[in-house]
Short mmCIF file of C-alpha atoms in Angstrom, two decimals:
data_model
loop_
_atom_site.label_atom_id
_atom_site.label_comp_id
_atom_site.label_asym_id
_atom_site.label_seq_id
_atom_site.Cartn_x
_atom_site.Cartn_y
_atom_site.Cartn_z
CA MET B 1 0.00 0.00 0.00
CA VAL B 2 2.81 2.42 0.90
CA LEU B 3 4.59 1.64 -2.38
CA VAL B 4 1.42 2.38 -4.35
CA LEU B 5 0.97 5.73 -2.58
CA VAL B 6 4.58 6.66 -3.29
CA MET B 7 4.06 5.82 -6.98
CA VAL B 8 0.96 8.03 -7.08
CA LEU B 9 2.76 10.96 -5.42
CA VAL B 10 5.67 10.67 -7.85
CA GLN B 11 3.29 10.61 -10.82
CA VAL B 12 1.48 13.71 -9.53
CA MET B 13 4.77 15.57 -9.16
CA VAL B 14 5.82 14.53 -12.66
CA MET B 15 2.48 15.72 -14.05
CA VAL B 16 2.80 19.19 -12.53
CA ILE B 17 6.37 19.71 -13.77
CA VAL B 18 5.56 18.38 -17.25
CA LEU B 19 2.59 20.78 -17.52
CA VAL B 20 4.89 23.69 -16.75
CA MET B 21 7.55 22.44 -19.19
CA VAL B 22 5.00 22.05 -21.99
CA CYS B 23 3.58 25.52 -21.37
CA VAL B 24 7.08 27.00 -21.63
CA CYS B 25 7.64 24.98 -24.82
CA CYS B 26 4.56 26.55 -26.42
CA ARG B 27 6.07 29.97 -25.83
CA PHE B 28 9.76 29.41 -26.59
CA GLY B 29 9.59 26.72 -29.27
CA ARG B 30 10.05 22.99 -29.65
CA ARG B 31 13.76 22.98 -30.44
CA SER B 32 14.98 25.02 -27.47
CA MET B 33 12.97 23.04 -24.92
CA LEU B 34 14.09 19.79 -26.55
CA LEU B 35 17.66 20.83 -25.75
CA VAL B 36 16.70 21.55 -22.14
CA ALA B 37 15.00 18.15 -21.83
CA LEU B 38 17.99 16.33 -23.36
CA ILE B 39 20.49 18.06 -21.07
CA ALA B 40 18.32 17.41 -17.99
CA THR B 41 17.91 13.73 -18.91
CA THR B 42 21.65 13.30 -19.45
CA VAL B 43 22.65 15.10 -16.26
CA MET B 44 20.07 13.31 -14.10
CA GLY B 45 21.01 9.95 -15.61
CA ALA B 46 24.67 10.50 -14.80
CA THR B 47 23.74 11.72 -11.32
CA SER B 48 21.75 8.53 -10.71
CA ALA B 49 24.75 6.38 -11.68
CA LEU B 50 27.03 8.35 -9.36
CA SER B 51 24.60 8.54 -6.42
CA THR B 52 26.07 8.14 -2.96
CA SER B 53 22.76 7.52 -1.18
CA TYR B 54 19.32 6.10 -1.90
CA THR B 55 17.72 9.55 -1.44
CA MET B 56 20.04 11.05 -4.06
CA PHE B 57 19.31 8.15 -6.42
CA ALA B 58 15.53 8.39 -5.96
CA ILE B 59 15.39 12.15 -6.53
CA SER B 60 17.61 12.01 -9.62
CA ARG B 61 15.53 9.19 -11.13
CA VAL B 62 12.30 11.12 -10.58
CA LEU B 63 13.79 14.23 -12.24
CA SER B 64 15.10 12.08 -15.05
CA GLY B 65 11.58 10.73 -15.55
CA VAL B 66 10.21 14.28 -15.67
CA ALA B 67 12.72 15.26 -18.35
CA LEU B 68 12.01 12.11 -20.35
CA SER B 69 8.26 12.77 -20.21
CA GLY B 70 8.75 16.25 -21.61
CA LEU B 71 11.21 14.88 -24.17
CA SER B 72 8.75 12.30 -25.52
CA ILE B 73 6.00 14.92 -25.98
CA ILE B 74 8.29 17.43 -27.71
CA VAL B 75 9.76 14.81 -30.05
CA ALA B 76 6.29 13.57 -31.03
CA VAL B 77 5.05 17.08 -31.84
CA LEU B 78 8.20 18.13 -33.69
CA GLY B 79 8.24 14.94 -35.75
CA ILE B 80 4.59 15.23 -36.77
CA GLU B 81 4.86 18.94 -37.59
CA TRP B 82 7.72 18.33 -40.00
CA THR B 83 5.96 15.46 -41.81
CA ASP B 84 3.64 15.81 -44.78
CA VAL B 85 0.15 14.34 -44.86
CA LYS B 86 1.19 11.25 -46.83
CA HIS B 87 3.94 10.13 -44.44
CA ARG B 88 2.49 11.08 -41.04
CA THR B 89 1.36 7.52 -40.29
CA PHE B 90 4.81 6.14 -41.10
CA THR B 91 6.50 8.78 -38.93
CA GLY B 92 4.20 8.17 -35.98
CA THR B 93 4.66 4.41 -36.18
CA ILE B 94 8.46 4.62 -36.45
CA MET B 95 8.65 6.92 -33.41
CA SER B 96 6.48 4.50 -31.47
CA LEU B 97 8.55 1.49 -32.59
CA SER B 98 11.68 3.20 -31.27
CA TRP B 99 10.14 2.87 -27.79
CA THR B 100 9.67 -0.87 -28.34
CA VAL B 101 13.22 -1.34 -29.64
CA GLY B 102 14.49 0.58 -26.61
CA ASN B 103 12.66 -1.78 -24.26
CA MET B 104 14.14 -4.80 -25.99
CA PHE B 105 17.63 -3.29 -26.09
CA LEU B 106 17.41 -2.47 -22.38
CA ALA B 107 16.87 -6.16 -21.63
CA LEU B 108 20.03 -7.02 -23.58
CA LEU B 109 22.02 -4.28 -21.82
CA ALA B 110 20.83 -5.45 -18.39
CA PHE B 111 21.80 -9.03 -19.25
CA LEU B 112 25.31 -8.02 -20.35
CA ILE B 113 25.94 -5.32 -17.71
CA ARG B 114 25.06 -6.56 -14.23
CA ASP B 115 26.44 -3.59 -12.27
CA TRP B 116 23.61 -1.09 -11.81
CA ARG B 117 25.86 1.97 -12.00
CA HIS B 118 27.37 0.89 -15.31
CA LEU B 119 23.93 -0.08 -16.60
CA THR B 120 22.50 3.35 -15.78
CA MET B 121 25.39 5.07 -17.55
CA ALA B 122 24.99 2.81 -20.59
CA ALA B 123 21.24 3.53 -20.73
CA THR B 124 21.96 7.28 -20.52
CA ALA B 125 24.66 7.26 -23.23
CA PRO B 126 22.23 7.56 -26.21
CA CYS B 127 21.21 10.98 -24.86
CA ILE B 128 24.71 12.23 -25.65
CA VAL B 129 24.28 11.14 -29.28
CA ALA B 130 20.89 12.90 -29.34
CA LEU B 131 22.50 16.07 -27.96
CA ILE B 132 25.03 16.07 -30.80
CA SER B 133 22.33 15.51 -33.43
CA TRP B 134 20.27 18.37 -31.96
CA TRP B 135 22.51 20.93 -33.69
CA TRP B 136 21.21 19.78 -37.09
CA LEU B 137 17.58 19.66 -35.98
CA PRO B 138 15.39 22.52 -37.30
CA GLU B 139 12.76 24.37 -35.34
CA SER B 140 9.18 23.59 -36.31
CA ALA B 141 8.28 25.79 -39.30
CA ARG B 142 4.63 25.53 -38.31
CA TRP B 143 5.37 26.90 -34.85
CA LEU B 144 7.47 29.71 -36.34
CA LEU B 145 4.70 30.70 -38.78
CA ALA B 146 2.07 30.51 -36.04
CA HIS B 147 4.16 32.97 -34.02
CA GLY B 148 4.86 35.37 -36.88
CA ARG B 149 8.55 34.45 -37.36
CA THR B 150 8.27 34.20 -41.14
CA GLU B 151 11.93 34.68 -42.10
CA GLU B 152 13.12 31.84 -39.89
CA ALA B 153 10.36 29.57 -41.19
CA GLN B 154 11.36 30.38 -44.76
CA LYS B 155 15.00 29.48 -44.02
CA TYR B 156 14.10 26.05 -42.62
CA LEU B 157 11.55 25.32 -45.34
CA THR B 158 14.07 26.22 -48.05
CA GLN B 159 16.64 23.90 -46.46
CA CYS B 160 14.02 21.16 -46.31
CA ALA B 161 13.16 21.61 -49.99
CA LYS B 162 16.83 21.38 -50.99
CA ILE B 163 17.44 18.25 -48.90
CA ASN B 164 14.41 16.59 -50.53
CA ARG B 165 15.59 17.74 -53.99
CA ARG B 166 12.55 19.92 -54.49
CA ASP B 167 14.42 23.03 -55.59
CA THR B 168 11.55 24.07 -57.86
CA CYS B 169 9.35 24.47 -54.78
CA THR B 170 11.57 27.12 -53.20
CA SER B 171 10.07 29.78 -55.47
CA LYS B 172 6.70 29.23 -53.76
CA LEU B 173 8.24 29.91 -50.34
CA ASP B 174 8.19 33.67 -50.78
CA THR B 175 8.20 35.59 -47.51
CA GLU B 176 5.08 37.51 -48.46
CA VAL B 177 3.13 34.33 -49.22
CA LEU B 178 4.23 32.77 -45.93
CA ARG B 179 3.34 35.95 -44.07
CA THR B 180 -0.24 35.76 -45.32
CA ILE B 181 -0.62 32.41 -43.60
CA THR B 182 0.14 33.95 -40.23
CA VAL B 183 -2.90 35.34 -38.44
CA SER B 184 -1.59 38.41 -36.64
CA GLU B 185 -4.02 38.14 -33.75
CA VAL B 186 -2.92 34.54 -33.19
CA ALA B 187 0.80 35.25 -33.56
CA GLU B 188 0.69 38.01 -30.95
CA LYS B 189 -1.21 35.98 -28.37
CA ASN B 190 0.38 33.74 -25.76
CA HIS B 191 -1.85 30.67 -25.63
CA THR B 192 -2.46 28.81 -22.37
CA TYR B 193 -4.24 25.65 -21.25
CA LEU B 194 -7.44 27.67 -20.79
CA ASP B 195 -7.65 28.09 -24.58
CA LEU B 196 -8.30 24.37 -24.83
CA ILE B 197 -11.83 24.81 -23.45
CA LYS B 198 -12.85 28.27 -24.72
CA SER B 199 -14.33 27.27 -28.10
CA PRO B 200 -16.95 24.54 -28.71
CA GLN B 201 -15.07 22.19 -31.06
CA LEU B 202 -11.81 22.48 -29.18
CA ARG B 203 -13.63 21.88 -25.90
CA LYS B 204 -15.11 18.65 -27.27
CA ILE B 205 -11.69 17.53 -28.53
CA THR B 206 -10.11 18.34 -25.17
CA LEU B 207 -12.67 16.40 -23.13
CA CYS B 208 -12.81 13.33 -25.39
CA SER B 209 -9.07 13.11 -26.05
CA GLY B 210 -8.36 13.50 -22.35
CA PHE B 211 -10.66 10.63 -21.51
CA PHE B 212 -9.30 8.24 -24.15
CA TRP B 213 -5.71 9.04 -23.13
CA PHE B 214 -6.63 8.24 -19.54
CA ALA B 215 -8.18 4.97 -20.73
CA VAL B 216 -5.22 4.04 -22.96
CA SER B 217 -2.72 4.36 -20.11
CA PHE B 218 -5.13 2.89 -17.54
CA LEU B 219 -5.66 -0.24 -19.62
CA TYR B 220 -2.04 -0.60 -20.73
CA TYR B 221 -0.62 -0.54 -17.22
CA GLY B 222 -3.52 -2.50 -15.78
CA ILE B 223 -2.79 -5.35 -18.22
CA SER B 224 0.97 -5.06 -17.69
CA PHE B 225 0.60 -5.37 -13.90
CA LYS B 226 -1.74 -8.34 -14.28
CA ILE B 227 0.33 -10.41 -16.70
CA SER B 228 2.92 -12.30 -14.70
CA GLY B 229 6.24 -13.62 -15.92
CA PHE B 230 6.46 -16.31 -18.58
CA GLY B 231 8.41 -18.78 -16.48
CA VAL B 232 11.75 -17.35 -17.65
CA ASN B 233 14.33 -15.02 -16.11
CA ILE B 234 13.67 -11.30 -15.74
CA TYR B 235 15.84 -10.37 -18.72
CA LEU B 236 13.97 -12.56 -21.17
CA THR B 237 10.65 -11.46 -19.64
CA GLN B 238 11.56 -7.81 -20.27
CA PHE B 239 12.55 -8.67 -23.85
CA ILE B 240 9.27 -10.53 -24.46
CA TYR B 241 7.26 -7.59 -23.07
CA GLY B 242 8.95 -5.35 -25.65
CA ALA B 243 8.67 -7.88 -28.49
CA ILE B 244 4.91 -8.28 -27.89
CA GLU B 245 4.38 -4.64 -28.82
CA ALA B 246 6.17 -4.74 -32.19
CA PRO B 247 3.53 -6.76 -34.15
CA ALA B 248 0.75 -4.55 -32.76
CA LYS B 249 2.52 -1.39 -33.92
CA ILE B 250 3.26 -2.82 -37.36
CA LEU B 251 -0.41 -3.80 -37.67
CA THR B 252 -1.34 -0.25 -36.66
CA PHE B 253 0.72 1.15 -39.54
CA PHE B 254 -1.18 -0.89 -42.13
CA VAL B 255 -4.59 -0.18 -40.62
CA LEU B 256 -4.39 3.56 -39.86
CA ASP B 257 -4.41 4.70 -43.49
CA ARG B 258 -7.22 2.32 -44.44
CA ILE B 259 -9.92 2.82 -41.82
CA GLY B 260 -8.76 6.14 -40.37
CA ARG B 261 -7.48 7.39 -37.03
CA ARG B 262 -10.86 7.72 -35.34
CA HIS B 263 -12.00 4.16 -36.07
CA CYS B 264 -8.59 2.73 -35.13
CA GLN B 265 -8.50 4.59 -31.82
CA ALA B 266 -12.09 3.64 -30.99
CA TRP B 267 -11.92 -0.04 -31.93
CA PHE B 268 -8.50 -0.62 -30.37
CA LEU B 269 -9.87 0.61 -27.03
CA ILE B 270 -13.17 -1.27 -27.36
CA THR B 271 -11.36 -4.50 -28.32
CA THR B 272 -8.95 -4.14 -25.41
CA GLY B 273 -11.84 -3.70 -22.98
CA ALA B 274 -13.72 -6.65 -24.50
CA LEU B 275 -10.67 -8.93 -24.25
CA ILE B 276 -10.21 -7.98 -20.58
CA GLY B 277 -13.85 -8.92 -19.98
CA ILE B 278 -13.44 -12.22 -21.85
CA ASN B 279 -10.29 -13.00 -19.88
CA ALA B 280 -12.13 -12.47 -16.61
CA ALA B 281 -14.76 -15.02 -17.70
CA ILE B 282 -12.17 -17.75 -18.41
CA PRO B 283 -11.70 -20.10 -15.42
CA LEU B 284 -8.45 -19.70 -13.49
CA GLU B 285 -7.30 -23.26 -14.23
CA TYR B 286 -6.89 -22.34 -17.93
CA SER B 287 -3.84 -20.24 -17.17
CA VAL B 288 -2.23 -20.63 -20.62
CA ILE B 289 -5.38 -19.40 -22.41
CA ARG B 290 -5.74 -16.50 -19.95
CA THR B 291 -2.12 -15.49 -20.53
CA CYS B 292 -2.52 -15.63 -24.31
CA VAL B 293 -5.69 -13.51 -24.19
CA GLY B 294 -3.88 -11.07 -21.87
CA VAL B 295 -0.96 -10.80 -24.29
CA VAL B 296 -3.31 -10.09 -27.20
CA ALA B 297 -5.11 -7.47 -25.09
CA LYS B 298 -1.76 -5.86 -24.28
CA GLY B 299 -1.01 -5.73 -28.01
CA PHE B 300 -4.27 -3.92 -28.71
CA SER B 301 -3.66 -1.51 -25.82
CA GLU B 302 -0.23 -0.72 -27.28
CA ALA B 303 -1.84 -0.16 -30.68
CA ALA B 304 -4.20 2.29 -28.97
CA PHE B 305 -1.18 4.05 -27.42
CA THR B 306 0.54 4.34 -30.82
CA THR B 307 -2.58 5.74 -32.43
CA ALA B 308 -3.18 8.18 -29.57
CA PHE B 309 0.05 10.10 -30.15
CA LEU B 310 -0.59 10.52 -33.87
CA TYR B 311 -4.33 11.20 -33.61
CA THR B 312 -3.97 13.74 -30.80
CA ALA B 313 -1.20 15.64 -32.60
CA GLU B 314 -3.47 15.89 -35.65
CA LEU B 315 -6.51 17.04 -33.65
CA TYR B 316 -4.95 20.06 -31.93
CA PRO B 317 -3.86 23.22 -33.78
CA THR B 318 -0.19 24.21 -33.94
CA VAL B 319 -0.63 27.04 -31.42
CA LEU B 320 -2.03 24.58 -28.85
CA ARG B 321 -0.60 21.23 -29.98
CA GLN B 322 2.07 21.13 -27.29
CA CYS B 323 -0.45 22.13 -24.60
CA GLY B 324 -2.90 19.53 -25.87
CA LEU B 325 -0.37 16.71 -25.72
CA GLY B 326 0.86 17.91 -22.34
CA TYR B 327 -2.69 17.89 -20.96
CA THR B 328 -3.49 14.44 -22.37
CA SER B 329 -0.14 13.08 -21.17
CA CYS B 330 -0.97 14.19 -17.65
CA LEU B 331 -4.33 12.42 -17.78
CA ALA B 332 -2.50 9.35 -19.05
CA ARG B 333 -0.27 9.48 -15.98
CA THR B 334 -3.39 9.72 -13.85
CA GLY B 335 -4.56 6.50 -15.47
CA SER B 336 -1.23 4.74 -14.87
CA SER B 337 -1.30 5.90 -11.23
CA LEU B 338 -4.82 4.58 -10.63
CA ALA B 339 -4.24 1.22 -12.35
CA PRO B 340 -2.36 -0.44 -9.44
CA MET B 341 -4.89 0.95 -6.95
CA ILE B 342 -7.77 -0.57 -8.93
CA MET B 343 -5.94 -3.91 -8.85
CA MET B 344 -6.21 -3.83 -5.05
CA LEU B 345 -10.02 -3.99 -5.35
CA GLU B 346 -9.65 -7.74 -5.87
CA ASP B 347 -9.89 -8.03 -2.07
CA THR B 348 -13.44 -6.65 -2.27
CA TRP B 349 -14.59 -8.67 -5.30
CA LEU B 350 -12.34 -10.73 -7.53
CA LEU B 351 -14.04 -9.57 -10.73
CA LEU B 352 -14.25 -5.87 -9.82
CA PRO B 353 -10.89 -4.80 -11.37
CA PRO B 354 -11.54 -6.46 -14.78
CA VAL B 355 -15.07 -5.01 -14.82
CA VAL B 356 -13.67 -1.51 -14.22
CA PHE B 357 -10.93 -1.94 -16.85
CA ALA B 358 -13.28 -3.45 -19.43
CA GLY B 359 -15.93 -0.80 -18.87
CA THR B 360 -13.37 2.01 -19.18
CA GLY B 361 -12.10 0.64 -22.49
CA ILE B 362 -15.54 0.21 -24.04
CA VAL B 363 -16.90 3.58 -22.87
CA SER B 364 -13.79 5.57 -23.86
CA GLY B 365 -13.68 3.86 -27.25
CA SER B 366 -17.31 4.76 -27.87
CA LEU B 367 -16.64 8.42 -27.05
CA VAL B 368 -13.89 8.57 -29.69
CA PHE B 369 -16.60 8.37 -32.39
CA LEU B 370 -17.60 11.92 -31.37
CA LEU B 371 -14.25 13.28 -32.61
CA PRO B 372 -13.46 14.31 -36.22
CA GLU B 373 -11.47 12.14 -38.61
CA THR B 374 -7.96 13.43 -39.40
CA LEU B 375 -6.88 11.02 -42.15
CA ASN B 376 -5.47 12.89 -45.19
CA VAL B 377 -6.20 16.25 -43.56
CA HIS B 378 -3.73 19.10 -43.13
CA LEU B 379 -2.71 19.86 -39.58
CA PRO B 380 -4.77 22.76 -38.18
CA GLU B 381 -2.62 25.81 -37.53
CA ASN B 382 -4.86 27.85 -35.22
CA ILE B 383 -8.19 27.77 -33.43
CA PHE B 384 -9.99 29.11 -36.53
CA ASP B 385 -8.94 25.97 -38.41
CA VAL B 386 -10.39 23.70 -35.74
CA GLU B 387 -13.64 25.57 -35.35
CA LYS B 388 -14.45 26.31 -39.00
CA LYS B 389 -12.43 24.46 -41.60
CA ARG B 390 -9.88 21.69 -42.11
CA TYR B 391 -7.70 21.71 -45.19
CA LYS B 392 -7.45 18.73 -47.52
CA ARG B 393 -4.18 17.42 -48.86
CA ARG B 394 -4.54 18.83 -52.37
CA GLY B 395 -4.75 22.45 -51.27
CA ASP B 396 -1.62 24.62 -51.57
CA LEU B 397 -0.54 27.48 -49.35
CA THR B 398 -2.31 30.14 -51.41
CA CYS B 399 -5.64 28.28 -51.44
CA LYS B 400 -5.35 27.75 -47.73
CA TRP B 401 -4.80 31.46 -47.18
CA ARG B 402 -7.83 32.39 -49.27
CA VAL B 403 -10.08 30.00 -47.37
CA MET B 404 -8.74 31.27 -44.06
CA GLN B 405 -9.36 34.89 -45.07
CA LYS B 406 -12.98 34.07 -45.92
CA GLU B 407 -13.47 32.31 -42.58
CA ARG B 408 -11.93 35.22 -40.70
CA HIS B 409 -14.25 37.60 -42.54
CA LYS B 410 -17.26 35.54 -41.46
CA LEU B 411 -16.07 35.57 -37.84
CA SER B 412 -15.51 39.35 -37.80
#
């Protein structure tokens, strides 16, 4: 019980700090805060390895977790904002698969390096490589345009066109054309979390996305805590946990562009909840069948996690995308904090935890149908885009500007 309470308190502290970090990121840009998160992760990782007491180790690990949480959100947003409509699914899946590969690689590292200090340093080492690569990483052109920094956006977009051998496109990246995309009222305003609930469509997105993020994390960790080892050592168990996720994420890649984000997110959650309910109905003596059903449910919950990052990034406008992912990430941490506490309800009624988990999955999946579809749709840049119009893939910058001007005229 004490351990569970400590976990909850740590998660709450992480949530508060991540909310602040994300808010700062919305104001000062993705790239600069990514550097801060990378430096903090590296420093705290090294501090953990060199700790001289348990208190020092515990505090440094918590701060390292905070930095990593902010890092994952910033990387997801920056990656999606630099990807075109056609390749967003591929980008989102690859970023999610990197998490799976990391879990599997950690098992190998732990098997080869038995000293915990050396293991911690080895696990922190990739951050140094990421720090070096940061110097070649561009700031989000979408964020720059949304904040009126047209010249910088033009520089990065021109570099991008040259790298992709699209030199003929550079003529369309005129500063004046790019400046017309920027809504001056939006560029001059500092957006906060309160903007997530001020307009009707954005309020609906905020409430529904928050609930399905809570459910995704709640189900994922609930299943992970319930599935026991596979009768092998801890290293192979860790590797299997990571390997289970890979097929689910690969399946997600092939399904997302066929049935859409909304249907994938909804049915992955509903299926996860249904499998938890089915598992609870299987007698305890059929342990192999129960484990197999649990593994499949974990795969679907991971597919829901993969979809959530991509779908949420596409739902929120550029000016609030970081805040939106920060808010949903915090609700996800609430779900992961409550999962072990719900497991303790077995003492009251053995079937109560699976009923709660199954119900959460089915209800949250059903609510996803209230959200708009984002397949083959341009990322919204500001609140006007979310409330009034989304831009299809075939539209160019000039067409987008004309549509936006008409919508602004109607609002005025």
